[in-house]
Amino acid sequence: MPEKDQAGNQIKMRVSCIMIKRVTQNDFAVYEQYVSQHPKGHFLQSLHWAQFKSQLQSIALLSLDDDGNARGAMLLFIQKEPAFGVSFLYSPRGPI
């Protein structure tokens, strides 16, 4: 039986799958286009910034919808602190 809201109307639901993947050379252009065209996108989230900050390990993630369209992006820098035995993750300007 379909779910109903408080007024008795049938609730319509669309289930979708979001895939998050690590950016590879094949995804470079898609990632850069998404970041550059997003209203909250910033150069500090670009892969060019990661290349400039090459002394830090970085990982770029791309979120894709069911149709393979980019829906989110995030650049992560990994700062290892061997004196404390921990690593810190930092995402400049946060995920978009």
mmCIF file with all atom_site columns, C-alpha atoms in Angstrom:
data_model
loop_
_atom_site.group_PDB
_atom_site.id
_atom_site.type_symbol
_atom_site.label_atom_id
_atom_site.label_alt_id
_atom_site.label_comp_id
_atom_site.label_asym_id
_atom_site.label_entity_id
_atom_site.label_seq_id
_atom_site.pdbx_PDB_ins_code
_atom_site.Cartn_x
_atom_site.Cartn_y
_atom_site.Cartn_z
_atom_site.occupancy
_atom_site.B_iso_or_equiv
_atom_site.pdbx_formal_charge
_atom_site.auth_seq_id
_atom_site.auth_comp_id
_atom_site.auth_asym_id
_atom_site.auth_atom_id
_atom_site.pdbx_PDB_model_num
ATOM 1  C CA . MET A 1 1  ? 0.000  0.000  0.000   1.00 0.00 ? 1  MET A CA 1
ATOM 2  C CA . PRO A 1 2  ? 1.451  3.453  -0.940  1.00 0.00 ? 2  PRO A CA 1
ATOM 3  C CA . GLU A 1 3  ? 2.521  5.833  1.817   1.00 0.00 ? 3  GLU A CA 1
ATOM 4  C CA . LYS A 1 4  ? 0.294  8.830  2.516   1.00 0.00 ? 4  LYS A CA 1
ATOM 5  C CA . ASP A 1 5  ? 0.979  12.195 4.123   1.00 0.00 ? 5  ASP A CA 1
ATOM 6  C CA . GLN A 1 6  ? -1.078 13.684 6.977   1.00 0.00 ? 6  GLN A CA 1
ATOM 7  C CA . ALA A 1 7  ? -3.688 15.007 4.516   1.00 0.00 ? 7  ALA A CA 1
ATOM 8  C CA . GLY A 1 8  ? -4.124 11.563 2.979   1.00 0.00 ? 8  GLY A CA 1
ATOM 9  C CA . ASN A 1 9  ? -2.307 12.382 -0.273  1.00 0.00 ? 9  ASN A CA 1
ATOM 10 C CA . GLN A 1 10 ? -0.137 9.690  -1.784  1.00 0.00 ? 10 GLN A CA 1
ATOM 11 C CA . ILE A 1 11 ? 3.566  10.382 -1.332  1.00 0.00 ? 11 ILE A CA 1
ATOM 12 C CA . LYS A 1 12 ? 5.525  10.070 -4.550  1.00 0.00 ? 12 LYS A CA 1
ATOM 13 C CA . MET A 1 13 ? 9.126  9.080  -4.165  1.00 0.00 ? 13 MET A CA 1
ATOM 14 C CA . ARG A 1 14 ? 11.966 8.895  -6.637  1.00 0.00 ? 14 ARG A CA 1
ATOM 15 C CA . VAL A 1 15 ? 14.825 6.733  -5.574  1.00 0.00 ? 15 VAL A CA 1
ATOM 16 C CA . SER A 1 16 ? 18.149 7.548  -7.116  1.00 0.00 ? 16 SER A CA 1
ATOM 17 C CA . CYS A 1 17 ? 21.682 6.429  -6.627  1.00 0.00 ? 17 CYS A CA 1
ATOM 18 C CA . ILE A 1 18 ? 24.585 8.782  -6.079  1.00 0.00 ? 18 ILE A CA 1
ATOM 19 C CA . MET A 1 19 ? 28.039 7.436  -6.825  1.00 0.00 ? 19 MET A CA 1
ATOM 20 C CA . ILE A 1 20 ? 31.122 9.020  -5.318  1.00 0.00 ? 20 ILE A CA 1
ATOM 21 C CA . LYS A 1 21 ? 34.354 8.255  -7.103  1.00 0.00 ? 21 LYS A CA 1
ATOM 22 C CA . ARG A 1 22 ? 37.957 9.274  -6.886  1.00 0.00 ? 22 ARG A CA 1
ATOM 23 C CA . VAL A 1 23 ? 38.907 11.580 -9.761  1.00 0.00 ? 23 VAL A CA 1
ATOM 24 C CA . THR A 1 24 ? 41.319 10.101 -12.307 1.00 0.00 ? 24 THR A CA 1
ATOM 25 C CA . GLN A 1 25 ? 42.924 11.650 -15.382 1.00 0.00 ? 25 GLN A CA 1
ATOM 26 C CA . ASN A 1 26 ? 39.797 10.604 -17.329 1.00 0.00 ? 26 ASN A CA 1
ATOM 27 C CA . ASP A 1 27 ? 37.605 12.697 -14.992 1.00 0.00 ? 27 ASP A CA 1
ATOM 28 C CA . PHE A 1 28 ? 39.875 15.769 -14.835 1.00 0.00 ? 28 PHE A CA 1
ATOM 29 C CA . ALA A 1 29 ? 37.858 17.848 -17.341 1.00 0.00 ? 29 ALA A CA 1
ATOM 30 C CA . VAL A 1 30 ? 34.487 16.905 -15.806 1.00 0.00 ? 30 VAL A CA 1
ATOM 31 C CA . TYR A 1 31 ? 35.703 17.825 -12.318 1.00 0.00 ? 31 TYR A CA 1
ATOM 32 C CA . GLU A 1 32 ? 37.220 21.135 -13.435 1.00 0.00 ? 32 GLU A CA 1
ATOM 33 C CA . GLN A 1 33 ? 34.120 22.086 -15.427 1.00 0.00 ? 33 GLN A CA 1
ATOM 34 C CA . TYR A 1 34 ? 31.845 21.339 -12.469 1.00 0.00 ? 34 TYR A CA 1
ATOM 35 C CA . VAL A 1 35 ? 33.974 23.370 -10.040 1.00 0.00 ? 35 VAL A CA 1
ATOM 36 C CA . SER A 1 36 ? 34.402 26.320 -12.407 1.00 0.00 ? 36 SER A CA 1
ATOM 37 C CA . GLN A 1 37 ? 30.682 26.531 -13.260 1.00 0.00 ? 37 GLN A CA 1
ATOM 38 C CA . HIS A 1 38 ? 29.266 25.961 -9.777  1.00 0.00 ? 38 HIS A CA 1
ATOM 39 C CA . PRO A 1 39 ? 28.137 29.174 -8.019  1.00 0.00 ? 39 PRO A CA 1
ATOM 40 C CA . LYS A 1 40 ? 30.184 28.230 -4.941  1.00 0.00 ? 40 LYS A CA 1
ATOM 41 C CA . GLY A 1 41 ? 33.122 26.852 -6.926  1.00 0.00 ? 41 GLY A CA 1
ATOM 42 C CA . HIS A 1 42 ? 36.528 28.370 -6.197  1.00 0.00 ? 42 HIS A CA 1
ATOM 43 C CA . PHE A 1 43 ? 40.060 28.046 -7.547  1.00 0.00 ? 43 PHE A CA 1
ATOM 44 C CA . LEU A 1 44 ? 41.144 26.529 -4.230  1.00 0.00 ? 44 LEU A CA 1
ATOM 45 C CA . GLN A 1 45 ? 38.908 23.542 -5.074  1.00 0.00 ? 45 GLN A CA 1
ATOM 46 C CA . SER A 1 46 ? 40.451 22.989 -8.503  1.00 0.00 ? 46 SER A CA 1
ATOM 47 C CA . LEU A 1 47 ? 42.883 20.267 -9.423  1.00 0.00 ? 47 LEU A CA 1
ATOM 48 C CA . HIS A 1 48 ? 45.266 22.991 -10.579 1.00 0.00 ? 48 HIS A CA 1
ATOM 49 C CA . TRP A 1 49 ? 45.511 24.127 -6.947  1.00 0.00 ? 49 TRP A CA 1
ATOM 50 C CA . ALA A 1 50 ? 46.236 20.551 -5.895  1.00 0.00 ? 50 ALA A CA 1
ATOM 51 C CA . GLN A 1 51 ? 49.067 20.413 -8.445  1.00 0.00 ? 51 GLN A CA 1
ATOM 52 C CA . PHE A 1 52 ? 50.459 23.694 -7.092  1.00 0.00 ? 52 PHE A CA 1
ATOM 53 C CA . LYS A 1 53 ? 50.303 22.317 -3.531  1.00 0.00 ? 53 LYS A CA 1
ATOM 54 C CA . SER A 1 54 ? 52.088 19.141 -4.632  1.00 0.00 ? 54 SER A CA 1
ATOM 55 C CA . GLN A 1 55 ? 53.993 18.865 -1.328  1.00 0.00 ? 55 GLN A CA 1
ATOM 56 C CA . LEU A 1 56 ? 50.675 17.715 0.202   1.00 0.00 ? 56 LEU A CA 1
ATOM 57 C CA . GLN A 1 57 ? 48.928 14.504 -0.724  1.00 0.00 ? 57 GLN A CA 1
ATOM 58 C CA . SER A 1 58 ? 45.525 15.228 -2.247  1.00 0.00 ? 58 SER A CA 1
ATOM 59 C CA . ILE A 1 59 ? 42.424 13.331 -3.305  1.00 0.00 ? 59 ILE A CA 1
ATOM 60 C CA . ALA A 1 60 ? 39.645 14.717 -5.484  1.00 0.00 ? 60 ALA A CA 1
ATOM 61 C CA . LEU A 1 61 ? 36.168 13.217 -5.281  1.00 0.00 ? 61 LEU A CA 1
ATOM 62 C CA . LEU A 1 62 ? 33.331 13.554 -7.761  1.00 0.00 ? 62 LEU A CA 1
ATOM 63 C CA . SER A 1 63 ? 29.697 12.728 -7.049  1.00 0.00 ? 63 SER A CA 1
ATOM 64 C CA . LEU A 1 64 ? 27.687 11.454 -10.027 1.00 0.00 ? 64 LEU A CA 1
ATOM 65 C CA . ASP A 1 65 ? 23.960 10.819 -10.402 1.00 0.00 ? 65 ASP A CA 1
ATOM 66 C CA . ASP A 1 66 ? 22.300 7.829  -12.131 1.00 0.00 ? 66 ASP A CA 1
ATOM 67 C CA . ASP A 1 67 ? 22.889 9.405  -15.545 1.00 0.00 ? 67 ASP A CA 1
ATOM 68 C CA . GLY A 1 68 ? 26.572 10.099 -14.933 1.00 0.00 ? 68 GLY A CA 1
ATOM 69 C CA . ASN A 1 69 ? 26.121 13.849 -14.438 1.00 0.00 ? 69 ASN A CA 1
ATOM 70 C CA . ALA A 1 70 ? 28.322 15.575 -11.879 1.00 0.00 ? 70 ALA A CA 1
ATOM 71 C CA . ARG A 1 71 ? 26.368 16.571 -8.754  1.00 0.00 ? 71 ARG A CA 1
ATOM 72 C CA . GLY A 1 72 ? 29.148 17.349 -6.309  1.00 0.00 ? 72 GLY A CA 1
ATOM 73 C CA . ALA A 1 73 ? 32.899 17.722 -5.976  1.00 0.00 ? 73 ALA A CA 1
ATOM 74 C CA . MET A 1 74 ? 35.456 17.919 -3.204  1.00 0.00 ? 74 MET A CA 1
ATOM 75 C CA . LEU A 1 75 ? 39.208 18.345 -3.047  1.00 0.00 ? 75 LEU A CA 1
ATOM 76 C CA . LEU A 1 76 ? 40.869 16.895 0.051   1.00 0.00 ? 76 LEU A CA 1
ATOM 77 C CA . PHE A 1 77 ? 44.388 17.547 1.241   1.00 0.00 ? 77 PHE A CA 1
ATOM 78 C CA . ILE A 1 78 ? 45.996 15.053 3.599   1.00 0.00 ? 78 ILE A CA 1
ATOM 79 C CA . GLN A 1 79 ? 48.483 16.481 6.095   1.00 0.00 ? 79 GLN A CA 1
ATOM 80 C CA . LYS A 1 80 ? 50.378 13.791 7.956   1.00 0.00 ? 80 LYS A CA 1
ATOM 81 C CA . GLU A 1 81 ? 51.673 14.637 11.426  1.00 0.00 ? 81 GLU A CA 1
ATOM 82 C CA . PRO A 1 82 ? 54.152 11.854 12.243  1.00 0.00 ? 82 PRO A CA 1
ATOM 83 C CA . ALA A 1 83 ? 55.027 13.342 15.640  1.00 0.00 ? 83 ALA A CA 1
ATOM 84 C CA . PHE A 1 84 ? 51.457 12.664 16.766  1.00 0.00 ? 84 PHE A CA 1
ATOM 85 C CA . GLY A 1 85 ? 50.797 9.599  14.602  1.00 0.00 ? 85 GLY A CA 1
ATOM 86 C CA . VAL A 1 86 ? 47.746 11.189 12.953  1.00 0.00 ? 86 VAL A CA 1
ATOM 87 C CA . SER A 1 87 ? 46.685 12.706 9.648   1.00 0.00 ? 87 SER A CA 1
ATOM 88 C CA . PHE A 1 88 ? 44.458 15.708 9.085   1.00 0.00 ? 88 PHE A CA 1
ATOM 89 C CA . LEU A 1 89 ? 42.072 16.047 6.157   1.00 0.00 ? 89 LEU A CA 1
ATOM 90 C CA . TYR A 1 90 ? 41.299 19.510 4.831   1.00 0.00 ? 90 TYR A CA 1
ATOM 91 C CA . SER A 1 91 ? 38.868 20.492 2.077   1.00 0.00 ? 91 SER A CA 1
ATOM 92 C CA . PRO A 1 92 ? 39.495 24.087 0.932   1.00 0.00 ? 92 PRO A CA 1
ATOM 93 C CA . ARG A 1 93 ? 36.201 26.002 0.776   1.00 0.00 ? 93 ARG A CA 1
ATOM 94 C CA . GLY A 1 94 ? 34.387 22.752 1.598   1.00 0.00 ? 94 GLY A CA 1
ATOM 95 C CA . PRO A 1 95 ? 32.608 20.361 -0.757  1.00 0.00 ? 95 PRO A CA 1
ATOM 96 C CA . ILE A 1 96 ? 30.320 21.750 -3.432  1.00 0.00 ? 96 ILE A CA 1
#
